[in-house]
N, CA and C of each residue as an Amber inpcrd file, in Angstrom:
protein
   363
   2.1490000   0.2710000  35.5610000   3.4850000   0.3460000  35.0360000
   3.5520000  -0.0230000  33.5820000   2.9620000  -1.3260000  33.2330000
   3.0630000  -1.6620000  31.9250000   2.1790000  -0.8060000  30.9490000
   0.9580000  -0.4040000  31.5560000  -0.1240000   0.3330000  30.9060000
   0.6740000   1.7080000  30.5120000   1.3960000   2.2660000  31.2920000
   2.1770000   3.4670000  31.0450000   3.1340000   3.2500000  30.0930000
   3.8680000   2.1900000  30.0960000   4.8860000   1.9370000  28.9820000
   4.1830000   1.8870000  27.6550000   3.1100000   1.1300000  27.6490000
   2.3610000   0.9670000  26.4160000   1.7790000   2.2860000  25.7460000
   1.3010000   3.0460000  26.6680000   0.7710000   4.4140000  26.2720000
   1.9510000   5.2890000  25.7670000   3.1140000   5.2180000  26.2570000
   4.2490000   6.0670000  25.8780000   4.6880000   5.4760000  24.5130000
   4.6980000   4.0850000  24.3100000   5.1830000   3.6910000  22.9640000
   4.2020000   4.0070000  21.8870000   2.9030000   3.9520000  22.2150000
   1.8500000   4.3060000  21.3660000   2.0300000   5.7090000  20.9800000
   2.1830000   6.4910000  21.9380000   2.3580000   7.9900000  21.5390000
   3.6180000   8.2620000  20.8880000   4.5880000   7.5630000  21.1430000
   5.8450000   7.7990000  20.3050000   5.7740000   7.3330000  18.7250000
   4.9730000   6.1320000  18.6440000   4.6290000   5.7650000  17.1610000
   3.8130000   6.7880000  16.5990000   2.7880000   7.1810000  17.1320000
   1.9060000   8.2740000  16.5830000   2.8110000   9.5120000  16.1080000
   3.6160000   9.8780000  16.9960000   4.3550000  11.2230000  16.7580000
   5.3220000  10.7880000  15.5250000   5.8840000   9.6690000  15.5720000
   6.7940000   9.2930000  14.3280000   5.8310000   9.2890000  12.9920000
   4.6700000   8.7860000  13.0090000   3.8350000   8.6050000  11.8760000
   3.4640000  10.1610000  11.4520000   3.1420000  11.0150000  12.3220000
   2.7490000  12.3560000  12.2290000   3.9430000  13.0410000  11.5670000
   5.2030000  12.8930000  11.9400000   6.3940000  13.4500000  11.4570000
   6.5740000  13.0480000  10.0550000   6.3630000  11.6630000   9.5790000
   6.5970000  11.1700000   8.2370000   5.5200000  11.7750000   7.4580000
   4.3650000  12.2270000   7.9290000   3.3050000  12.8590000   7.1290000
   3.4990000  14.2190000   6.7590000   4.7420000  14.5350000   6.5130000
   4.9810000  16.0040000   6.1590000   4.7040000  16.3920000   4.5850000
   4.4410000  15.3470000   3.9090000   4.1080000  15.6880000   2.5120000
   2.9250000  15.0230000   1.9070000   1.9280000  15.4700000   2.4720000
   0.5510000  14.8150000   2.1000000   0.1470000  15.0560000   0.6530000
   0.8840000  16.0780000   0.0670000   0.5500000  16.3390000  -1.4440000
   1.0700000  15.4700000  -2.4710000   1.4750000  14.1750000  -2.0400000
   1.9640000  13.2610000  -2.8900000   0.8950000  12.9460000  -4.1050000
   1.2590000  13.1120000  -5.2290000   0.3450000  12.8320000  -6.2360000
   0.5020000  11.5830000  -7.1740000   1.6830000  10.9240000  -7.0220000
   1.9470000   9.7040000  -7.4420000   2.8930000   8.9230000  -6.8480000
   3.1010000   7.6850000  -6.9930000   4.0240000   6.9420000  -6.1500000
   5.3470000   6.7590000  -7.0640000   6.4620000   7.1430000  -6.4020000
   7.8250000   7.1800000  -7.1640000   8.4280000   5.8910000  -6.6460000
   9.0930000   5.2980000  -7.4670000   9.9940000   3.9020000  -7.1980000
  11.1520000   4.3100000  -6.3160000  11.4870000   5.6230000  -6.0670000
  12.7580000   6.0550000  -5.4160000  12.3390000   6.4520000  -3.9330000
  11.2190000   6.2660000  -3.5110000  10.7750000   6.6770000  -2.1620000
  10.1670000   5.5110000  -1.3750000  10.2340000   5.6220000  -0.0250000
   9.6330000   4.5550000   0.8120000   8.2640000   5.2570000   1.2460000
   7.2400000   4.6880000   1.0800000   5.8100000   5.0320000   1.4870000
   5.3820000   3.9890000   2.7470000   4.7310000   4.6090000   3.6380000
   4.2850000   3.9800000   4.7220000   2.8120000   4.3390000   4.7830000
   1.8550000   3.5750000   4.3400000   0.3810000   3.6290000   4.4670000
   0.0510000   3.2220000   5.6880000  -0.7720000   3.8960000   6.5530000
  -1.1410000   3.6150000   7.8310000  -2.5060000   3.9900000   8.2140000
  -3.0200000   3.3890000   9.4710000  -4.1130000   3.9830000  10.1220000
  -3.6980000   4.2830000  11.4400000  -4.4320000   5.4070000  12.0000000
  -4.0000000   5.6530000  13.3310000  -4.5110000   4.8030000  14.4540000
  -5.4690000   4.0700000  14.1200000  -6.1780000   3.0690000  14.9480000
  -5.5430000   1.6280000  14.7210000  -4.4500000   1.4800000  13.9470000
  -3.9940000   0.1330000  13.6410000  -2.7240000  -0.0180000  14.5120000
  -2.8850000  -1.1040000  15.4050000  -1.7510000  -1.4020000  16.3790000
  -0.4980000  -1.9370000  15.5890000  -0.6610000  -2.5440000  14.4190000
   0.4600000  -3.2380000  13.7080000   1.1360000  -1.8450000  13.0660000
   0.5090000  -0.9120000  12.7270000   1.0900000   0.2400000  12.0270000
   1.9320000   0.8290000  13.1440000   1.5450000   1.0620000  14.2430000
   2.4140000   1.6200000  15.4170000   3.5540000   0.8640000  15.7110000
   3.4870000  -0.5400000  15.6520000   4.5890000  -1.4410000  16.0580000
   5.6780000  -1.1780000  14.8270000   5.1770000  -1.3240000  13.6010000
   6.0500000  -0.9850000  12.4250000   6.8150000   0.3260000  12.5220000
   6.0820000   1.2830000  12.8780000   6.6220000   2.6640000  12.8920000
   7.6600000   2.8660000  14.0150000   7.3540000   2.1670000  15.2170000
   8.4810000   2.1070000  16.1760000   9.5760000   1.3960000  15.7790000
   9.4520000   0.3940000  15.3280000  10.6040000  -0.3980000  14.6320000
  11.4680000   0.4190000  13.7620000  10.8560000   0.9970000  12.7670000
  11.5780000   1.7650000  11.7110000  12.2280000   3.0460000  12.4300000
  11.5990000   3.6720000  13.3660000  12.0520000   4.7960000  14.0760000
  13.2660000   4.3360000  14.8880000  13.3380000   3.2130000  15.3820000
  14.4300000   2.8220000  16.3580000  15.5800000   2.2760000  15.4360000
  15.2940000   1.4360000  14.5430000  16.4100000   0.6990000  13.6490000
  16.9490000   1.7540000  12.4270000  16.0190000   2.6450000  12.0860000
  16.3810000   3.4830000  10.9830000  16.1340000   4.9750000  11.2110000
  16.6040000   5.4470000  12.1770000  16.0420000   6.9310000  12.5660000
  16.3840000   7.9460000  11.2960000  17.3020000   7.7290000  10.4590000
  17.4770000   8.6270000   9.3810000  16.8970000   8.3090000   8.0320000
  15.9710000   7.2460000   8.0900000  15.4640000   6.8820000   6.8990000
  14.3130000   7.7930000   6.5810000  14.2210000   8.3810000   5.2290000
  13.1580000   9.1640000   4.8800000  11.9600000   8.3710000   4.4290000
  10.9350000   8.6030000   5.1580000   9.6270000   7.8760000   4.8680000
   8.4050000   8.8150000   4.6590000   7.7350000   8.4420000   3.6650000
   6.4270000   9.3490000   3.4830000   5.3360000   8.5070000   4.0580000
   4.9800000   9.1280000   5.2190000   3.8670000   8.5910000   5.9270000
   2.6260000   8.9220000   5.3250000   1.5780000   8.0940000   5.1290000
   0.2610000   8.4540000   4.4390000  -0.8410000   7.8190000   5.3020000
  -1.5400000   8.4800000   6.0920000  -2.6080000   8.1030000   6.8190000
  -3.9260000   8.0260000   5.8160000  -4.2590000   6.6410000   5.6630000
  -5.2080000   6.4420000   4.5490000  -6.6780000   7.0380000   4.7560000
  -6.7130000   7.6530000   6.0310000  -7.9680000   8.1680000   6.2800000
  -7.8440000   9.6440000   5.9770000  -6.9000000  10.2030000   5.4770000
  -6.8120000  11.6170000   5.0710000  -7.2430000  11.7820000   3.6110000
  -7.7540000  12.8640000   3.2420000  -8.1520000  13.1330000   1.7900000
  -7.0120000  12.7630000   0.9430000  -7.2750000  12.0610000  -0.1950000
  -6.2970000  11.8760000  -1.1530000  -5.2970000  10.5620000  -0.8790000
  -5.1590000  10.2760000   0.3640000  -4.3300000   9.1990000   0.6230000
  -4.8280000   7.8390000   0.3980000  -6.2680000   7.7630000   0.4980000
  -6.7940000   6.4680000   0.1700000  -6.6360000   6.1040000  -1.3230000
  -6.7980000   7.1620000  -2.1270000  -6.6420000   7.0320000  -3.5190000
  -5.2360000   6.5150000  -3.8690000  -4.2110000   7.0090000  -3.1880000
  -2.8480000   6.7380000  -3.3440000  -2.7040000   5.1370000  -2.9120000
  -3.3170000   4.8110000  -1.8880000  -3.1780000   3.5220000  -1.2420000
  -3.9230000   2.5290000  -2.4090000  -4.9760000   2.9710000  -2.8310000
  -5.4900000   2.1590000  -4.0410000  -4.5540000   1.9610000  -5.1260000
  -3.9510000   3.0250000  -5.5250000  -3.0400000   2.9770000  -6.6410000
  -1.8500000   2.0130000  -6.1310000  -1.3900000   2.0730000  -4.8910000
  -0.3400000   1.2660000  -4.5360000  -0.6910000  -0.2130000  -4.5980000
  -1.9800000  -0.5490000  -4.2410000  -2.5190000  -2.0150000  -4.1730000
  -2.3820000  -2.4720000  -5.6720000  -2.9000000  -1.5050000  -6.7090000
  -2.7730000  -1.8910000  -8.2280000  -1.3570000  -1.9970000  -8.6670000
  -0.4800000  -1.1030000  -8.3200000   0.8460000  -1.2450000  -8.7810000
   1.5910000  -2.5520000  -8.2230000   1.3070000  -2.9340000  -6.8810000
   1.9350000  -4.0610000  -6.3630000   1.1810000  -5.4850000  -6.6770000
   0.0040000  -5.2750000  -7.4430000  -0.8000000  -6.4650000  -7.8110000
  -1.2860000  -7.1830000  -6.6490000  -1.7200000  -6.3930000  -5.7330000
  -2.2950000  -7.0970000  -4.4090000  -3.7350000  -7.4640000  -4.6830000
  -4.0930000  -8.6290000  -4.9320000  -5.3760000  -9.0210000  -5.2250000
  -6.1730000  -9.5410000  -4.1510000  -5.4860000  -9.5820000  -2.9470000
  -6.2910000  -9.9950000  -1.7030000  -6.8830000  -8.5340000  -1.1960000
  -7.4840000  -8.8380000   0.0110000  -7.9050000  -7.6720000   0.7310000
  -6.6820000  -6.9060000   1.2620000  -6.4740000  -5.6110000   0.9390000
  -5.3700000  -4.8140000   1.3840000  -5.5840000  -4.4580000   2.7010000
  -4.3780000  -4.4940000   3.3780000  -4.4880000  -3.8690000   4.7040000
  -3.3250000  -3.0230000   5.2130000  -3.1990000  -2.5240000   6.2820000
  -2.3610000  -1.6020000   6.8230000  -1.3920000  -2.2610000   8.0040000
  -0.1970000  -1.9660000   8.2340000   0.5160000  -1.0930000   7.3210000
   0.9010000  -1.7480000   5.9470000   0.8850000  -0.7160000   5.0290000
   1.4120000  -1.1670000   3.8640000   2.7230000  -0.3880000   3.4880000
   3.9400000  -1.0040000   3.4150000   5.1780000  -0.2610000   3.1370000
   5.6130000  -0.5370000   1.7790000   5.8230000   0.4920000   0.9230000
   6.1840000   0.3700000  -0.3760000   7.5380000   0.9250000  -0.5020000
   8.3190000  -0.0260000  -1.3020000   9.8590000   0.5430000  -1.7140000
  10.0880000   0.0310000  -2.9710000  10.0300000   0.9060000  -3.8770000
  10.2450000   0.4660000  -5.3990000   9.2870000  -0.5650000  -5.8990000
   9.8950000  -1.7610000  -6.1770000   8.9440000  -2.7960000  -6.7660000
   8.5570000  -3.7590000  -5.6860000   8.9760000  -3.4320000  -4.5350000
   8.7640000  -4.3600000  -3.3070000   7.7620000  -3.5630000  -2.2570000
   6.9920000  -4.5680000  -1.5380000   6.1460000  -4.0680000  -0.5630000
   5.9910000  -5.0020000   0.4950000   5.7390000  -4.4260000   1.7020000
   5.3170000  -5.4090000   2.8140000   4.0220000  -4.9090000   3.3370000
   3.1220000  -5.9800000   3.5080000   1.7140000  -5.6470000   4.0120000
   1.6450000  -6.3690000   5.3350000   1.1210000  -5.5900000   6.4140000
   1.1570000  -6.0830000   7.7130000   2.3890000  -6.1720000   8.3780000
   2.5160000  -6.3810000   9.6240000   3.7270000  -6.3420000  10.4210000
   3.8360000  -7.3830000  11.4130000   4.9580000  -7.8760000  11.7230000
   5.1030000  -8.8900000  12.5830000   6.7110000  -9.2910000  12.6150000
   7.1770000 -10.1590000  13.4340000   8.6740000 -10.5190000  13.5020000
   9.1160000 -10.8680000  12.1220000   8.2820000 -11.5580000  11.3740000
   8.6310000 -12.2020000  10.0560000   8.9410000 -11.0340000   8.9690000
   8.2200000  -9.9300000   9.3140000   8.4150000  -8.8040000   8.3540000
   9.6060000  -7.9380000   8.5490000  10.2190000  -8.0780000   9.6670000
  11.2310000  -7.2680000  10.0490000  12.5200000  -7.6990000   9.0500000
  12.6990000  -9.0500000   8.9150000  13.8100000  -9.5210000   8.1140000
  13.5190000  -9.0320000   6.6500000  12.4420000  -9.0550000   6.2060000
  12.0460000  -8.7380000   4.7410000  12.3070000  -7.2120000   4.6430000
  11.9310000  -6.4330000   5.5720000  12.0760000  -4.9640000   5.6060000
  13.5070000  -4.6660000   5.4390000  14.2880000  -5.3570000   6.1600000
  15.8850000  -5.0830000   6.3270000  16.4040000  -5.4180000   4.9780000
  15.9510000  -6.4270000   4.2380000  16.3430000  -6.6320000   2.9050000
  16.0000000  -5.6750000   1.8240000  14.7330000  -5.0380000   1.9660000
  14.3410000  -4.1360000   1.0410000  14.9750000  -2.7670000   1.2350000
  15.1150000  -2.3290000   2.3740000  15.4410000  -1.0220000   2.7390000
  16.8380000  -0.5340000   2.6540000  17.8270000  -1.4280000   2.3000000
  19.1650000  -1.0990000   2.0890000  19.3530000   0.0530000   1.1960000
  18.7400000  -0.1440000   0.0590000  19.0610000   0.8520000  -0.9700000
  18.3620000   2.2650000  -0.7710000  17.6180000   2.3690000   0.1360000
  16.9410000   3.6040000   0.5170000  17.5330000   4.3320000   1.6080000
  18.4630000   3.7650000   2.2430000  19.1060000   4.4230000   3.4040000
  20.2490000   5.4370000   2.8080000  20.3820000   6.6380000   3.5360000
  21.3910000   7.5190000   2.9360000  22.7300000   6.9580000   3.3880000
  23.6460000   7.0360000   2.5610000  24.9460000   6.6760000   2.9250000
  25.8580000   7.7890000   3.3630000
């Protein structure tokens, strides 16, 4: 039962990430967009995606699988733009001058603070 639920949640998060990934041709990072850098094998990415999908279903997010051609270059650019000097990981969510790296309960509050200006009114 639990295994089935976990598989369903995992599948739902993967579908959300795939839906976000509709504009792979991003050439640069805009301060007016929400970027979600992820890896399909990252459980924290799936948890973050599920949270965003449930709490902010109308939020426009550019999902970028860093294993896809060109997206790793943008990921590296994001780490430079955000002055991330440590080892960068996923998920990396960029919103203007703010970013969140990793995911956990502590990141939800921070996400809520940053996301308000990106939600459609």
